[in-house]
PDB file of C-alpha atoms in Angstrom:
ATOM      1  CA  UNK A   1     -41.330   0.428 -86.701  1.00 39.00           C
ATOM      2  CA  UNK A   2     -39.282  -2.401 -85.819  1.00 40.00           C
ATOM      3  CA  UNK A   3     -39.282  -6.176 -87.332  1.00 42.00           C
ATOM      4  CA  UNK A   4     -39.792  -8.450 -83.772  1.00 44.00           C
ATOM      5  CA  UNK A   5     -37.751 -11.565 -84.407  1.00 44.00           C
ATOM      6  CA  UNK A   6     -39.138 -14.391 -81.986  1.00 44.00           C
ATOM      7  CA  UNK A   7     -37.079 -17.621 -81.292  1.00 42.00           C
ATOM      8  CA  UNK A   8     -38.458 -21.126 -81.919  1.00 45.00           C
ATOM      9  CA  UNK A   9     -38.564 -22.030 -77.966  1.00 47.00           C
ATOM     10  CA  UNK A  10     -40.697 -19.096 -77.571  1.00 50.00           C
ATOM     11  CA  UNK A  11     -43.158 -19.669 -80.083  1.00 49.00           C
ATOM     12  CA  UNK A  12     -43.486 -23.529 -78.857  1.00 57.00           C
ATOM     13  CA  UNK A  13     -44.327 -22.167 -75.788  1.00 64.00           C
ATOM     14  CA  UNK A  14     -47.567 -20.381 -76.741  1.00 66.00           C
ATOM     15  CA  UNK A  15     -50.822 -22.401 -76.357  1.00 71.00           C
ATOM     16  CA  UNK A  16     -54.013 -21.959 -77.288  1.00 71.00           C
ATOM     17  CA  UNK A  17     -56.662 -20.445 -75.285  1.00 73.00           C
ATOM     18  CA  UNK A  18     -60.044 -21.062 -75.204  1.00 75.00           C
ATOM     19  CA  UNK A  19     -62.199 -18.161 -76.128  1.00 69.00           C
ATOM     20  CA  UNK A  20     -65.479 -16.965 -74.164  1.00 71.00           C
ATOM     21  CA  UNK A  21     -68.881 -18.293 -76.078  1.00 67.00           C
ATOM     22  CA  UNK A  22     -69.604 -14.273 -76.327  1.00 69.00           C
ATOM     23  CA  UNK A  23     -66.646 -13.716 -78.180  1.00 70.00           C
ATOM     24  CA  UNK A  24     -66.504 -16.816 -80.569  1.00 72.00           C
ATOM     25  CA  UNK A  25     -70.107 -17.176 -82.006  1.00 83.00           C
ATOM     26  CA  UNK A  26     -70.289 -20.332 -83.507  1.00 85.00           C
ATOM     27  CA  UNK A  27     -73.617 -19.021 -85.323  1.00 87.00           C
ATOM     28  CA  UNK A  28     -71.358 -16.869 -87.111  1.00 88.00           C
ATOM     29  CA  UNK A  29     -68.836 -19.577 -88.068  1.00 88.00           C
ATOM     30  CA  UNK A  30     -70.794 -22.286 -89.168  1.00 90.00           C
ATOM     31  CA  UNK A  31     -72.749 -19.364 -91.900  1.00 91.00           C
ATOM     32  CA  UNK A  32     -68.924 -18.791 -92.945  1.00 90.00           C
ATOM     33  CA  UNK A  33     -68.390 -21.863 -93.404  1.00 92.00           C
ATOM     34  CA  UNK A  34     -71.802 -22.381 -94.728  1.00 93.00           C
ATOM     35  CA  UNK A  35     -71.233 -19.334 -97.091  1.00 92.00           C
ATOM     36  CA  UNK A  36     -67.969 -20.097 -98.400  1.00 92.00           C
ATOM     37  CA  UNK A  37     -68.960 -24.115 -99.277  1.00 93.00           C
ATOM     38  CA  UNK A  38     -72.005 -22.697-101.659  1.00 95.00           C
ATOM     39  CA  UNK A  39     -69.850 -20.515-103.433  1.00 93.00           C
ATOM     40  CA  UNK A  40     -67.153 -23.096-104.066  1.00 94.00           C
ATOM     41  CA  UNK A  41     -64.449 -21.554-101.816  1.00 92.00           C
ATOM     42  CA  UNK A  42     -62.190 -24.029-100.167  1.00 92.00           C
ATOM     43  CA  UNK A  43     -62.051 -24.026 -96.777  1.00 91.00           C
ATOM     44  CA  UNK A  44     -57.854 -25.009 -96.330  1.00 91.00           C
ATOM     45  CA  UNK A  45     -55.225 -24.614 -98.483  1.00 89.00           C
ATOM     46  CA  UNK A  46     -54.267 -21.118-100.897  1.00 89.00           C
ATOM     47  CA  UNK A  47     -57.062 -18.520-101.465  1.00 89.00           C
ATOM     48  CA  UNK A  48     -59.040 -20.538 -98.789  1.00 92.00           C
ATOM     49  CA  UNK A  49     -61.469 -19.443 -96.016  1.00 92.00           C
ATOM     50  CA  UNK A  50     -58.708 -20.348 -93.218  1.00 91.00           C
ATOM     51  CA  UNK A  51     -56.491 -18.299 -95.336  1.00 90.00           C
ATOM     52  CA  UNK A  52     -58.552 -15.073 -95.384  1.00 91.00           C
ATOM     53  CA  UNK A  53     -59.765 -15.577 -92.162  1.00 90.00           C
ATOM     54  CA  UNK A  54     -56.116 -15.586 -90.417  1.00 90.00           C
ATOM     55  CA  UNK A  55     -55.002 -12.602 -92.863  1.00 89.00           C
ATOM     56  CA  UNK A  56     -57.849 -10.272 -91.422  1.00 91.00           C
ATOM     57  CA  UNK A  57     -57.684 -11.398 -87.914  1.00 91.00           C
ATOM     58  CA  UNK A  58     -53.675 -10.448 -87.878  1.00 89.00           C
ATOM     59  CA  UNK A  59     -53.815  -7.826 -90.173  1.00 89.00           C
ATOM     60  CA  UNK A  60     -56.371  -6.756 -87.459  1.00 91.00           C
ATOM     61  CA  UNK A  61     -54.773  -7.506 -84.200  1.00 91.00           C
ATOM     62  CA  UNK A  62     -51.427  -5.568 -85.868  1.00 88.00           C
ATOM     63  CA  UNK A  63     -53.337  -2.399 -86.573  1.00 89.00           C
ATOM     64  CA  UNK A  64     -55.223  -2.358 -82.904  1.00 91.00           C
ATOM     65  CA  UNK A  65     -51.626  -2.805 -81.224  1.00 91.00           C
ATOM     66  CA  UNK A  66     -50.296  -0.112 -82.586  1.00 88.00           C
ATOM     67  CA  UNK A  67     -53.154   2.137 -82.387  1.00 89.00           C
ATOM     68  CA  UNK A  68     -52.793   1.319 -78.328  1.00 90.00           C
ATOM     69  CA  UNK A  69     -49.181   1.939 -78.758  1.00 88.00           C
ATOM     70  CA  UNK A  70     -49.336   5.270 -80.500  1.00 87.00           C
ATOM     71  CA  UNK A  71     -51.996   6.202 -78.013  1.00 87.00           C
ATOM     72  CA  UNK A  72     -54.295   7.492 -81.286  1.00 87.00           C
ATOM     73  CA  UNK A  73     -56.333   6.239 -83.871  1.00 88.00           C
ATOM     74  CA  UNK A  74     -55.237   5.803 -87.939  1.00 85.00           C
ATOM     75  CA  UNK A  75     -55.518   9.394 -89.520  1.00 84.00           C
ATOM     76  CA  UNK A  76     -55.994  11.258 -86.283  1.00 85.00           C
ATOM     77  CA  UNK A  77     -54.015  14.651 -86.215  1.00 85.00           C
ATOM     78  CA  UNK A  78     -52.836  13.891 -82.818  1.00 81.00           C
ATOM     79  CA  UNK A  79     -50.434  11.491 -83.919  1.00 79.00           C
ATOM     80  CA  UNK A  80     -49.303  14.829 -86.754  1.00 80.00           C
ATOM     81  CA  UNK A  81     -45.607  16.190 -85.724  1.00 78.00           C
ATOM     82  CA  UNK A  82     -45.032  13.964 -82.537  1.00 76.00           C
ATOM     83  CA  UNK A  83     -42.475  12.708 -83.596  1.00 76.00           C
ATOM     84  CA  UNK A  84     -44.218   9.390 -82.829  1.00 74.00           C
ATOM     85  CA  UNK A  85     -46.497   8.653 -85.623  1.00 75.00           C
ATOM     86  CA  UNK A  86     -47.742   6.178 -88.434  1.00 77.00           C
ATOM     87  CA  UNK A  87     -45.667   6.617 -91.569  1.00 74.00           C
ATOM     88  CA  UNK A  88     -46.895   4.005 -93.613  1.00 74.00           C
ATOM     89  CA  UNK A  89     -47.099   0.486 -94.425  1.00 77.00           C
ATOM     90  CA  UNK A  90     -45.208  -2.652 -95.671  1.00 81.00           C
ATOM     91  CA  UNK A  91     -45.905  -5.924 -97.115  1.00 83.00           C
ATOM     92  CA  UNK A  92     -44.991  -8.963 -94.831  1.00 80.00           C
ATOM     93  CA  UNK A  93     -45.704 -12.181 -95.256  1.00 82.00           C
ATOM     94  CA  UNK A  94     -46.287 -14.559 -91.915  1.00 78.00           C
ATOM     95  CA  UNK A  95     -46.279 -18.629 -92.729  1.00 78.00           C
ATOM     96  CA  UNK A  96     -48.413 -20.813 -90.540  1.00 71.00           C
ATOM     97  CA  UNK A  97     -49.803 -24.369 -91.078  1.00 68.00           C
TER      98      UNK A  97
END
């Protein structure tokens, strides 16, 4: 696996997009939200409930693009001896605001 090394210009360039109301259920956020505010998490900052939340949802969208690369599914034998498999994991660490 390669490290993909993105320039500033591109990165300014992405914008947000607004997700369908099937996809994002608010429900679901506001008991989150609800959830982590009764058992005294923070919502911003270190160890917070933004923090989790965008460490699951990348750690997430990583593992689904390369299952769609790889064409197979984490521990599938397919992927055994094709010279085009999974062989293992690193630590990275990805700074946002």
């Amino acid at each position: 696996m390669s490290d993909v090394i993105a320039s500033v210009e591109a990165a300014e360039d992405i914008r947000p997009v607004e997700l369908p109301a099937d996809v994002l259920d608010e429900q679901l956020i506001g008991q989150l939200v609800d959830r982590a505010r009764a058992g005294g998490l923070q919502l911003t900052g270190e160890g917070g409930l933004l923090q989790q939340l965008t460490k699951r949802v990348l750690e997430s969208a990583l593992e689904g693009e390369i299952t769609d690369r790889l064409g197979y599914e984490k521990h599938d034998p397919a992927g055994a001896g094709s010279g085009n498999s999974r062989n293992g994991v690193r630590a990275k660490t990805v700074l946002t605001e």
